[in-house]
Short mmCIF file of C-alpha atoms (C1' of nucleotides) in Angstrom, two decimals:
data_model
loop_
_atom_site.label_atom_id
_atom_site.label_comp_id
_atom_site.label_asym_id
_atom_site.label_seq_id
_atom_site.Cartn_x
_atom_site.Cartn_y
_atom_site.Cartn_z
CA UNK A 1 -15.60 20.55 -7.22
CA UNK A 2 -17.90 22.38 -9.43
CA UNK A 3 -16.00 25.47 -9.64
CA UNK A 4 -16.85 28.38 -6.84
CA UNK A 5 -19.74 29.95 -8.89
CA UNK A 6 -18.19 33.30 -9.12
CA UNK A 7 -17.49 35.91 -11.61
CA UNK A 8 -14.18 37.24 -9.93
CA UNK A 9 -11.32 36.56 -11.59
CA UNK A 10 -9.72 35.57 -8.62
CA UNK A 11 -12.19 32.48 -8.38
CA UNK A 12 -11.61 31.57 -11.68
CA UNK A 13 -8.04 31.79 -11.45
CA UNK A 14 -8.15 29.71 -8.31
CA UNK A 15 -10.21 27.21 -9.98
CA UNK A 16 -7.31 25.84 -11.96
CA UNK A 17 -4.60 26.72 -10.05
CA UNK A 18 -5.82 25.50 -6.68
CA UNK A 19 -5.61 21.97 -7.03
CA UNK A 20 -2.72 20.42 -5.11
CA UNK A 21 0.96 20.43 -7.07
CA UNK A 22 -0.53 22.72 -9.89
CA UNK A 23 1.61 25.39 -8.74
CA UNK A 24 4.85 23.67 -7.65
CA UNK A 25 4.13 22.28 -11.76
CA UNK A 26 4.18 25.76 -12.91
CA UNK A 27 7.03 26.74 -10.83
CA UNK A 28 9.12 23.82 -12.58
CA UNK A 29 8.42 24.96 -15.83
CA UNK A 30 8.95 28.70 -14.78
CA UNK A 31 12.48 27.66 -14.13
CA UNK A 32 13.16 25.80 -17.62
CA UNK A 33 12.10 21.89 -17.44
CA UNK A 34 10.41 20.42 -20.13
CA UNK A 35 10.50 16.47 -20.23
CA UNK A 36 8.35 14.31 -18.05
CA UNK A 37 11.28 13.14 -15.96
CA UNK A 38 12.93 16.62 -15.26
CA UNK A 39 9.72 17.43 -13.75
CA UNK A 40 9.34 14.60 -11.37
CA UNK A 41 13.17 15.68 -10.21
CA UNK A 42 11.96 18.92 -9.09
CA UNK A 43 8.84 17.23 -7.82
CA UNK A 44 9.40 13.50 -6.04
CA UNK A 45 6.86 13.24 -3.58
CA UNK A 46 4.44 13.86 -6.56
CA UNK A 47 2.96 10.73 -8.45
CA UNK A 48 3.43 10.10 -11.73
CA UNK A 49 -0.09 9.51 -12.29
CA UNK A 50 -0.32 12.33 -10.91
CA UNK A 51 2.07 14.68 -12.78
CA UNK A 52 0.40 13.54 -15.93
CA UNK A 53 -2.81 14.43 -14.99
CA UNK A 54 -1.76 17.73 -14.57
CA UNK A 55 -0.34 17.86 -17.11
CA UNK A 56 -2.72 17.09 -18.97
CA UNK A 57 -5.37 19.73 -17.33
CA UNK A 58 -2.61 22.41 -17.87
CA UNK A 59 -2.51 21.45 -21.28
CA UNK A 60 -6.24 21.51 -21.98
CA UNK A 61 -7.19 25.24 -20.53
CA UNK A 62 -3.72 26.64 -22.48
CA UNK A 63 -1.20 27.07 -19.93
CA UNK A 64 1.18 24.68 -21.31
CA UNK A 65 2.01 23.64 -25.39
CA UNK A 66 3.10 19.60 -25.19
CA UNK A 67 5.42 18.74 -28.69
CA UNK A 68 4.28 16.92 -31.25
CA UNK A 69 3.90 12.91 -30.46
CA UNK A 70 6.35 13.02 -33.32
CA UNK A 71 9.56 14.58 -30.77
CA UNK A 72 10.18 13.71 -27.73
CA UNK A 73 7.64 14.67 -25.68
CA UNK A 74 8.27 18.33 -24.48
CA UNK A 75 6.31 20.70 -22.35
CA UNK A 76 6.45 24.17 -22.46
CA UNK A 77 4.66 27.26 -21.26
CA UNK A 78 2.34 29.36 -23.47
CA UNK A 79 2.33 33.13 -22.66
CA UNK A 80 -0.81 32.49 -20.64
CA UNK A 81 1.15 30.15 -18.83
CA UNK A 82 4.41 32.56 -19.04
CA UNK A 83 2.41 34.80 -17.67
CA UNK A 84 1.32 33.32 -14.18
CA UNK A 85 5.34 34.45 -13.27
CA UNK A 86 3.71 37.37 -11.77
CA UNK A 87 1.41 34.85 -9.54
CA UNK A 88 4.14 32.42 -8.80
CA UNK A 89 7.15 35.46 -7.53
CA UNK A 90 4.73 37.15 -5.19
CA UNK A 91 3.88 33.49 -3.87
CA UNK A 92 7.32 32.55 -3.46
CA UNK A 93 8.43 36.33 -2.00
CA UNK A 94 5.24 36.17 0.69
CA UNK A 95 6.81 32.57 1.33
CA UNK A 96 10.25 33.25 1.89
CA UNK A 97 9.20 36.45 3.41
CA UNK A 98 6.54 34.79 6.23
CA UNK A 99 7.41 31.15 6.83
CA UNK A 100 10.23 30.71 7.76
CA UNK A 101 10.22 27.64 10.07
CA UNK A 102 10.73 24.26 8.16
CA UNK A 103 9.74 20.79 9.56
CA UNK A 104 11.89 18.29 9.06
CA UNK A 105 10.39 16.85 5.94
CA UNK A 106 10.93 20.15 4.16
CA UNK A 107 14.33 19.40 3.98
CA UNK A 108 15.48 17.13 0.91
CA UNK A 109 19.28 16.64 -0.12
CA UNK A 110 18.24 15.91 -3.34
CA UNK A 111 15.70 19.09 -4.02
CA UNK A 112 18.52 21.21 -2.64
CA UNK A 113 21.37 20.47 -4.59
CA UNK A 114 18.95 20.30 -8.01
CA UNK A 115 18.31 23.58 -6.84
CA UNK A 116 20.86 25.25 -6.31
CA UNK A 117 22.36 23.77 -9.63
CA UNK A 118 20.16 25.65 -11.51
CA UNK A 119 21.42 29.13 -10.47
CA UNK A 120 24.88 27.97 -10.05
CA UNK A 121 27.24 31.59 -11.40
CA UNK A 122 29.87 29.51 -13.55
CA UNK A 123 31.36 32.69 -14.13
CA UNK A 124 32.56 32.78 -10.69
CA UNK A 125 34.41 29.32 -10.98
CA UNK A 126 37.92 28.81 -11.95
CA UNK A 127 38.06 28.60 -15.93
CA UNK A 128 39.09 24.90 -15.67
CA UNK A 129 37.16 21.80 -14.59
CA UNK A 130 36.68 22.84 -10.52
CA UNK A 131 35.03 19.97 -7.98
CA UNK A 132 33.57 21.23 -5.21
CA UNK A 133 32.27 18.54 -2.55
CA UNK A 134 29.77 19.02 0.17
CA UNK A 135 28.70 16.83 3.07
CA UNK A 136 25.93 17.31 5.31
CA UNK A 137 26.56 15.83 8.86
CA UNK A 138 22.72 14.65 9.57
CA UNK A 139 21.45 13.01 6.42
CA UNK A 140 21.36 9.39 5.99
CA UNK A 141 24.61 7.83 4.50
CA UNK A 142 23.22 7.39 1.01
CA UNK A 143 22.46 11.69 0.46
CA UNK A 144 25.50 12.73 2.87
CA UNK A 145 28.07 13.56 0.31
CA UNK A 146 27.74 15.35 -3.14
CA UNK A 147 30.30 17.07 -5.79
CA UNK A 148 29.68 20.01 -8.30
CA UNK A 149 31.63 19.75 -10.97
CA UNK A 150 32.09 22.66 -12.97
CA UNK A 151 33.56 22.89 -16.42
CA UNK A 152 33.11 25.66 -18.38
CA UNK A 153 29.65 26.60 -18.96
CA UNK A 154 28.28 23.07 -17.61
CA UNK A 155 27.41 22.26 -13.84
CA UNK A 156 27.00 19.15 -12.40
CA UNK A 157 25.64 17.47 -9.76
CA UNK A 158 26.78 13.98 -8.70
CA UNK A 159 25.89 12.31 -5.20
CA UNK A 160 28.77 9.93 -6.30
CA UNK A 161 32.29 10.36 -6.50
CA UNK A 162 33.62 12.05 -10.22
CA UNK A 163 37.07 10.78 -9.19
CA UNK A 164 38.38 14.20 -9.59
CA UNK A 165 40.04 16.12 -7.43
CA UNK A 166 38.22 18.77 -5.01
CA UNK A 167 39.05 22.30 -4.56
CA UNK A 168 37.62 22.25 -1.59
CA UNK A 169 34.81 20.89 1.05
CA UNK A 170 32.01 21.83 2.69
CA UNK A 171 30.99 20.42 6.07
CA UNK A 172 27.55 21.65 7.02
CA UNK A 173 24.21 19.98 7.97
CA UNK A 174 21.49 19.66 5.43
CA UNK A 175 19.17 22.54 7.02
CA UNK A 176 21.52 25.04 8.04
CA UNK A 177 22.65 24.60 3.87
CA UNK A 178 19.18 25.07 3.23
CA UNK A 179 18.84 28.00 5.67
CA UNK A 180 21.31 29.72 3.97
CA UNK A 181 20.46 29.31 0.71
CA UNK A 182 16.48 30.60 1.53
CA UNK A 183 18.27 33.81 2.67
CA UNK A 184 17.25 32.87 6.62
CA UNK A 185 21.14 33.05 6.95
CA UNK A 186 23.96 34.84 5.96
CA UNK A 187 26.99 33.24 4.45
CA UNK A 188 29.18 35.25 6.39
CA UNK A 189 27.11 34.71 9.55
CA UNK A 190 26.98 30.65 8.83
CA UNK A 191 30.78 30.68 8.48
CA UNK A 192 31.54 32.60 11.72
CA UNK A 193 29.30 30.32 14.14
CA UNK A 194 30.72 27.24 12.19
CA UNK A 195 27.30 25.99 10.59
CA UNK A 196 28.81 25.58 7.56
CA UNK A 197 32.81 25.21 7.05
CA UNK A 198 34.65 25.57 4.46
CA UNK A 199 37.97 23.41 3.82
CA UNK A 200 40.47 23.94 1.34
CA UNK A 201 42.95 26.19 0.09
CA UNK A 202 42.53 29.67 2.49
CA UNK A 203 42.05 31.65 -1.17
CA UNK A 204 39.41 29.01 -2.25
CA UNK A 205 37.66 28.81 0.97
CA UNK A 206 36.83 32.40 0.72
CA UNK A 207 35.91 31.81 -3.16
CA UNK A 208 33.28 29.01 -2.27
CA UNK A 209 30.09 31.73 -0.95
CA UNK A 210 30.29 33.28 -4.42
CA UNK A 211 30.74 29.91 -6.06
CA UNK A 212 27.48 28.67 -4.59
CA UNK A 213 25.44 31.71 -4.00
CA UNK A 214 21.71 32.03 -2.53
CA UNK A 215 18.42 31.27 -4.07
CA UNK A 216 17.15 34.29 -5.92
CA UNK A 217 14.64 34.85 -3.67
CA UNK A 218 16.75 35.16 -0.57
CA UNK A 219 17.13 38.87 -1.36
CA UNK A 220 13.73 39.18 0.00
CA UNK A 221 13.55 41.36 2.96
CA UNK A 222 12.58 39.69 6.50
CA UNK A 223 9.98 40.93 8.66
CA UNK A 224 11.41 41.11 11.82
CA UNK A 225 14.37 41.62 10.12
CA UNK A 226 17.80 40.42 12.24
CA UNK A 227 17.98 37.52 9.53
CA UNK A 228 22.25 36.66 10.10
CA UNK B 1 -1.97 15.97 2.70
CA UNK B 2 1.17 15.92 4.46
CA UNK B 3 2.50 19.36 2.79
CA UNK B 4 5.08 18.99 -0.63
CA UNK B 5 8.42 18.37 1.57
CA UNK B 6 9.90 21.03 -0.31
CA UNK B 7 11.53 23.77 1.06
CA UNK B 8 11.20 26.02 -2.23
CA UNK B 9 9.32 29.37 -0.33
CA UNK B 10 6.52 28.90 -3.19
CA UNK B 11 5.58 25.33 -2.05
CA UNK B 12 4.90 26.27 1.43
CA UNK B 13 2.98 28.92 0.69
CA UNK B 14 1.05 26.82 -1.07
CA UNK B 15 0.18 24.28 1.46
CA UNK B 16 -1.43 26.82 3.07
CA UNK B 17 -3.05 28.45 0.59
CA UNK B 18 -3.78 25.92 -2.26
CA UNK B 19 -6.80 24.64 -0.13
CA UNK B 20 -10.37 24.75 -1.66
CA UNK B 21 -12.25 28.56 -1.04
CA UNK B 22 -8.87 30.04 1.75
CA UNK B 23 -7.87 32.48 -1.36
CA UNK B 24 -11.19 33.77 -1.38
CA UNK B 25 -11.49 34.09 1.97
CA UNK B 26 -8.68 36.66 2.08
CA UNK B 27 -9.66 38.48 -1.23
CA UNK B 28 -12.72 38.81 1.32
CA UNK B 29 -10.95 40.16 3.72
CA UNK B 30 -8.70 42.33 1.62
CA UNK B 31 -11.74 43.90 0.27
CA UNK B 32 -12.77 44.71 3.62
CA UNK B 33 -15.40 42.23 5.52
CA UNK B 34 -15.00 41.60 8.63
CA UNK B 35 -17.47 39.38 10.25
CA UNK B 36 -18.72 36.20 9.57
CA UNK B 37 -21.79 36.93 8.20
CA UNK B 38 -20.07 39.46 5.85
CA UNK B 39 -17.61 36.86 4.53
CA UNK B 40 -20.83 34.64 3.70
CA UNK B 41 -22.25 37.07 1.53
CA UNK B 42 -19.31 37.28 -0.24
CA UNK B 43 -18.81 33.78 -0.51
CA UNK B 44 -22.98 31.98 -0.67
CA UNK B 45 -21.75 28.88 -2.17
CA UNK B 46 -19.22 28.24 0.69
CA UNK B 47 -20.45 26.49 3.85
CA UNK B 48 -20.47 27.84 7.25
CA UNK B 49 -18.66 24.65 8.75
CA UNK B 50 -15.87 25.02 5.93
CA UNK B 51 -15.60 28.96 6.66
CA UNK B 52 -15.45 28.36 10.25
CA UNK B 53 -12.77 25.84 9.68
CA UNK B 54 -10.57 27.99 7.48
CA UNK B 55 -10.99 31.15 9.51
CA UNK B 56 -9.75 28.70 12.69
CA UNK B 57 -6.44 27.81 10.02
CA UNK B 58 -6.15 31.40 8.70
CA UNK B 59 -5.87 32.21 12.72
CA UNK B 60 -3.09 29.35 13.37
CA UNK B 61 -0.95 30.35 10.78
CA UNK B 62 -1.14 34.23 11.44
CA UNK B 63 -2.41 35.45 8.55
CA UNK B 64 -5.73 36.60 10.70
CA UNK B 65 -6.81 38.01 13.90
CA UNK B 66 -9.50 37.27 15.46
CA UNK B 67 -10.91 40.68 18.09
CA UNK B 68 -11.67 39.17 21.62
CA UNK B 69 -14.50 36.99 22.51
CA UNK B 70 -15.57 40.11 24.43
CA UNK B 71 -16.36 42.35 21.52
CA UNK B 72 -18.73 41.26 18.24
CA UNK B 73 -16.13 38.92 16.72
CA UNK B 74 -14.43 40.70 14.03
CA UNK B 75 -11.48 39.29 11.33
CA UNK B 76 -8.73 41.53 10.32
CA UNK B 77 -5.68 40.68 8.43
CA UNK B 78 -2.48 40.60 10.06
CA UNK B 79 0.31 42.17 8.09
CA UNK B 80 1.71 38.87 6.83
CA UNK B 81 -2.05 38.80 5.68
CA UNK B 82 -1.84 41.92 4.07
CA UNK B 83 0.93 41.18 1.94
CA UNK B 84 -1.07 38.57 0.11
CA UNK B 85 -2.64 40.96 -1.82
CA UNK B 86 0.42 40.66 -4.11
CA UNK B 87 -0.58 37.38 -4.44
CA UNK B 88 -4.43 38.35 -4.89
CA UNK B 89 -3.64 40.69 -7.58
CA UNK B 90 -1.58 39.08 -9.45
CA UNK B 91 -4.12 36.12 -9.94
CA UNK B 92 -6.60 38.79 -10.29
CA UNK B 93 -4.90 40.43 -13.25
CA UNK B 94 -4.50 36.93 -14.56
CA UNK B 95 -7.66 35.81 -14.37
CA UNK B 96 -9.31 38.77 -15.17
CA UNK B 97 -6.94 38.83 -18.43
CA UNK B 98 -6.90 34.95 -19.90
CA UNK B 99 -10.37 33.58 -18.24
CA UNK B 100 -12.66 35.22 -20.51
CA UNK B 101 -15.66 32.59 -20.41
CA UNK B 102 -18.03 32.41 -17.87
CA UNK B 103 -20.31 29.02 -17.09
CA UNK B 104 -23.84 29.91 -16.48
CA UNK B 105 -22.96 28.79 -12.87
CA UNK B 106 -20.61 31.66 -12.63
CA UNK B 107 -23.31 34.36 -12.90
CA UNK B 108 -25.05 35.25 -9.71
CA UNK B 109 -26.74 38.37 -9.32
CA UNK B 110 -26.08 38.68 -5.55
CA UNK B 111 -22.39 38.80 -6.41
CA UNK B 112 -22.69 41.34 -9.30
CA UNK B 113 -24.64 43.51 -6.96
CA UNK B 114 -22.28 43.24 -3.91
CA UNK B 115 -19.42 43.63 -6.02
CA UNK B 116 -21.00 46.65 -7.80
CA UNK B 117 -21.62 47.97 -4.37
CA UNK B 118 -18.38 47.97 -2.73
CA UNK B 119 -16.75 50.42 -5.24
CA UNK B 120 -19.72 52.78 -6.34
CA UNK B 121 -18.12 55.99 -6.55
CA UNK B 122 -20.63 58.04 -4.74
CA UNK B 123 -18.65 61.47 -5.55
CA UNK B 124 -20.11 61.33 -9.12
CA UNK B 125 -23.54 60.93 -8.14
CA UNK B 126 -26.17 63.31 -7.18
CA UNK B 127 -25.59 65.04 -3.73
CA UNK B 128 -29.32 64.15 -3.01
CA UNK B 129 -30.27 60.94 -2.58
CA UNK B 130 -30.89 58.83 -5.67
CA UNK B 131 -31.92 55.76 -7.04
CA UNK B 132 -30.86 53.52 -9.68
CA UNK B 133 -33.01 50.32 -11.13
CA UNK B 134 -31.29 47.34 -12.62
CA UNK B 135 -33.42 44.44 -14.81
CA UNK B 136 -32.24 41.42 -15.53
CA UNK B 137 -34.08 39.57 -18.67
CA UNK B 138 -32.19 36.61 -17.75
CA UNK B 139 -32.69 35.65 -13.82
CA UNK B 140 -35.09 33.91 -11.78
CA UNK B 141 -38.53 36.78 -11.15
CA UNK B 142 -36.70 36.81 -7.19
CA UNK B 143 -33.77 38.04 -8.62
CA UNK B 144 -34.24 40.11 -11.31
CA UNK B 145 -35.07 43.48 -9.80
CA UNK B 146 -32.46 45.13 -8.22
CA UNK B 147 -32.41 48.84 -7.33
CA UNK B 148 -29.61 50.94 -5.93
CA UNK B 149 -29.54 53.80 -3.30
CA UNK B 150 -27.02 56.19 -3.06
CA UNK B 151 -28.00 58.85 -0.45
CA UNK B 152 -25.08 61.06 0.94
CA UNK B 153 -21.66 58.62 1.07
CA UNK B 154 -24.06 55.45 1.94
CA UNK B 155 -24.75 53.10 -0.78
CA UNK B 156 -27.32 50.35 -0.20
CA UNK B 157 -28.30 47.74 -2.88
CA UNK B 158 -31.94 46.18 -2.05
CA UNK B 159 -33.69 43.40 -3.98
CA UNK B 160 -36.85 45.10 -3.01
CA UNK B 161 -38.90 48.22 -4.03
CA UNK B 162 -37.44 51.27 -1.92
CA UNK B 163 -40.82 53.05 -2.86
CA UNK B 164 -39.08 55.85 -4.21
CA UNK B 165 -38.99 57.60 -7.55
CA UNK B 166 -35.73 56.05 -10.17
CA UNK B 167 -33.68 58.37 -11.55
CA UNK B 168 -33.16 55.56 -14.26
CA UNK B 169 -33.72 52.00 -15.05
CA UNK B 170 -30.69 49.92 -16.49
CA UNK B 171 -32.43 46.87 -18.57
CA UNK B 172 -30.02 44.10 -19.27
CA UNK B 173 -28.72 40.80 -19.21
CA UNK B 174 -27.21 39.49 -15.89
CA UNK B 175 -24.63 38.03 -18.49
CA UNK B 176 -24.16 41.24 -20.29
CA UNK B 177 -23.62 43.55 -17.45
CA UNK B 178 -20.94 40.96 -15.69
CA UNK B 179 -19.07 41.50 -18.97
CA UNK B 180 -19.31 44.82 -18.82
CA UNK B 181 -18.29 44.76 -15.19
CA UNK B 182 -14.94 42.76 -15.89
CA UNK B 183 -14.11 44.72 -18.31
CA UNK B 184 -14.93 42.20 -21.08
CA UNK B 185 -17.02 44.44 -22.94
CA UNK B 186 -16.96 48.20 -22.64
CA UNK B 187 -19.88 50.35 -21.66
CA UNK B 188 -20.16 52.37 -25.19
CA UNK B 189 -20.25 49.25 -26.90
CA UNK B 190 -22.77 47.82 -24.60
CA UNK B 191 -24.72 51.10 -24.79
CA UNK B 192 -24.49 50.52 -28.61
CA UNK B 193 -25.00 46.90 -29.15
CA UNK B 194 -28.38 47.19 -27.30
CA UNK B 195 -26.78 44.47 -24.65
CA UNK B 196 -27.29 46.94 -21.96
CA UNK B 197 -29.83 49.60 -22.34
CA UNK B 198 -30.53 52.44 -19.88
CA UNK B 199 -34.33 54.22 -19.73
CA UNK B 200 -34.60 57.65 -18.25
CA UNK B 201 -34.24 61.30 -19.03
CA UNK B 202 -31.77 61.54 -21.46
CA UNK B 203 -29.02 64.02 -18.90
CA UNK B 204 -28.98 60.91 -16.37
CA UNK B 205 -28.99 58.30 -19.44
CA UNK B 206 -25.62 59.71 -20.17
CA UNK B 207 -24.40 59.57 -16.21
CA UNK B 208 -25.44 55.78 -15.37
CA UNK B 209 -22.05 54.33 -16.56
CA UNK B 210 -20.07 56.80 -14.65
CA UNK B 211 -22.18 56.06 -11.62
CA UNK B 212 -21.63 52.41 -11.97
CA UNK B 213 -18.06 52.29 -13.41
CA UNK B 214 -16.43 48.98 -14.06
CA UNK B 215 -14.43 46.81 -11.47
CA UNK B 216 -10.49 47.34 -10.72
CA UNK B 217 -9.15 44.78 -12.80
CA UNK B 218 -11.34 45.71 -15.59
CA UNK B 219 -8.29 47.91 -16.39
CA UNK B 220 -6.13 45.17 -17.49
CA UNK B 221 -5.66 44.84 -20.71
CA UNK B 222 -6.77 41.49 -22.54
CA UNK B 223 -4.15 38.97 -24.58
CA UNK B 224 -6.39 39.12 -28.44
CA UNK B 225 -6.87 42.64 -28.10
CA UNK B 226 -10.98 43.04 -29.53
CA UNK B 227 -12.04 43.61 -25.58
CA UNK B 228 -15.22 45.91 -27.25
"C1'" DC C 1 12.31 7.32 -21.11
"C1'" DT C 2 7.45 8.60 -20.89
"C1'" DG C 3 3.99 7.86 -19.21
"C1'" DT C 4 -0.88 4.90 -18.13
"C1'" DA C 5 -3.75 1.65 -15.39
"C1'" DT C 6 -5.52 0.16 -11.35
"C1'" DC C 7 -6.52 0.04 -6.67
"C1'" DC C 8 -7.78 1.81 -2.42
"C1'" DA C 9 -8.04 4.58 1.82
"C1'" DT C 10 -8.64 8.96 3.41
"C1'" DG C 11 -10.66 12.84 4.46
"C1'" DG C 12 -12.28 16.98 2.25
"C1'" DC C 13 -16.08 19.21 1.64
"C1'" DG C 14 -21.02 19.89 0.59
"C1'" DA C 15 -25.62 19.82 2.76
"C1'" DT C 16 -28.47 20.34 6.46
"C1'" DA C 17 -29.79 21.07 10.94
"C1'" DC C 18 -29.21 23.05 15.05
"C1'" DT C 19 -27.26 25.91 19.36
"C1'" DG C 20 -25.54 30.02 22.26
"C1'" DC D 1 -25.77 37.27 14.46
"C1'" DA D 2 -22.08 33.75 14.78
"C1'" DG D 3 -21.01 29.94 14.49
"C1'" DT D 4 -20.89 24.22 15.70
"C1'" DA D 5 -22.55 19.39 14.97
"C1'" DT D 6 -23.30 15.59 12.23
"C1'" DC D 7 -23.46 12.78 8.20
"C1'" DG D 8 -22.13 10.64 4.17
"C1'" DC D 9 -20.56 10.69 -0.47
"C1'" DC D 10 -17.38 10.64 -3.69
"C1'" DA D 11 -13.39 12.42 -5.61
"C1'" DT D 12 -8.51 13.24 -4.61
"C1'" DG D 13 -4.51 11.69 -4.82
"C1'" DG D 14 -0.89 8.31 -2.91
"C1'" DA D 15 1.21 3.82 -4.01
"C1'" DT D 16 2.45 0.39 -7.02
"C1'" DA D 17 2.83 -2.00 -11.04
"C1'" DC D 18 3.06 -2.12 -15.62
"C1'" DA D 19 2.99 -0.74 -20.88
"C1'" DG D 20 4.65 1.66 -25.38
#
DNA sequence: CTGTATCCATGGCGATACTG
DNA sequence: CAGTATCGCCATGGATACAG
């Protein structure tokens, strides 16, 4: 891969950012992880080996700063790296925009409930520590059931039991969760044809769409539009 | 390659388009080719088997379509191809804007010329038809003459003698005039350095760089500042 | 926790030649 | 002009184990 041989910008861009998991590396940082292991939770299918080698390629044509061996190693973006937010939105708006269909493989407990944890609006929640559980129907025993736990400004994730009590449940398969936290379906349209339920309290149940929200980029307008 | 299993919209975009050359195939296509033999001038380093083989993937996954086997086969964008040109410009504007250095490898005077040649603004040239030479000091004797015919609203680019009269001669690097192209370095300090020099009668001298302009992204304005 | 080392199979892709 | 066919290398990157 000796480069494409071309002055366009494009090219050039393309020549870094082209090999496989650069992006989805850039996209992790994008959204705030720094440490070696944070990364490989956004990104499990990718080898370690492999992360580091990106790592270290980002690091050597200045799109990413790594601390001091001194610290604990820490990655972080430099404003040339900042700066490929403009390349990474209009990727992930022409994604959620155009492909909609996901194999089965796309779909990943774990990815889904790190991300929505990310974007979680405490300031929804009750003021005091609030459980919320969720159980998909058609995962495999081990990644069926999870809890947020919510206290205060902190969010949690568990796919064990806190021991606390819930505020309420919800009963939904893995990908019509992850359907409707792409923006491919409505909450309200989910609840009516019973893809996801809600149980609990009747004033909760109607709390927990605002409690969990949609990815940011489910505001994207569809194409064919009709999306529930 | 069996795609990232993610279901994050920017991941499978990716899997489409993070192969080797398919970005530049639709910056081809955004910047209007259409047939095959088109695409390959834009793209000499690519081979036809690998063309033909992402044209065939662009098809599957509807970014292109391909006019009947009836007509001269033609590829057009679809509309979810379109809208990749938010993608194409932003890595554009990034490139353009943090990939300052060029390899020796990355200047070819076929692509200068075609690039040159797609956004001539014939309006400020001479209603009759005219004819602009370009040197390169630099380039192999078979590609160092270059000369440039605007007659009317056609613009032709030959790397042989036309046989008829120059209004001017542009003597240059094939490095210097790529800069100046980008945007890296400015025409008046070009014109000033001596890096790109222009012979003729002194009325035209002043014209050439408004004939030749700069490319799009030259626009975009550089991190250091200094851009001459 | 933060990576590196090693191994290995796969297949991507570059080069060239050739066909309708 | 518009591709397809074939070949073969070597690098990519997946898996696993291990080190600081």
């Amino acid at each position: 891969m000796p480069g494409y041989g071309q002055l366009c910008p494009v090219a050039k861009a393309m020549e870094i950012l082209d090999e496989r998991w650069t992006m989805l590396v850039v996209r992790e940082l994008l959204l705030g992880s720094t440490h070696f292991n944070e990364l490989r939770r956004g990104l499990p299918r990718m080898s370690p080996a492999l992360l580091s080698k990106r790592l270290h390629t980002l690091e050597r044509v200045g799109i990413i700063e790594r601390s001091g061996p001194t610290a604990r190693p820490a990655y972080t973006l430099t404003t040339k790296g900042r700066e490929l937010s403009t390349v990474v939105d209009a990727l992930g708006a022409w994604g959620v925009r155009w492909i909609g269909e996901l194999g089965e493989r796309d779909l990943d407990p774990h990815l889904l409930m790190w991300d929505m944890r990310r974007t979680i609006p405490v300031e929804r929640w009750p003021r005091s520590r609030t459980v919320l559980a969720v159980e998909f129907a058609d995962t495999a025993p081990r990644t069926s059931r999870w809890w947020i736990v919510v206290a205060g400004d902190d969010v949690d994730v568990c796919d064990v039991d806190p021991g606390h009590v819930t505020a309420a449940t919800v009963r939904t398969t893995l990908r019509a969760l992850t359907a409707v936290w792409r923006g491919d379906l409505s909450w309200p349209t989910a609840l009516r044809s019973g893809a996801v339920m809600v149980d609990g309290p009747p004033t909760t149940r109607r709390q927990v769409p605002h409690w969990l929200g949609q990815s940011l980029l489910s505001a994207v307008p569809r194409p064919a539009g009709v999306a529930g």
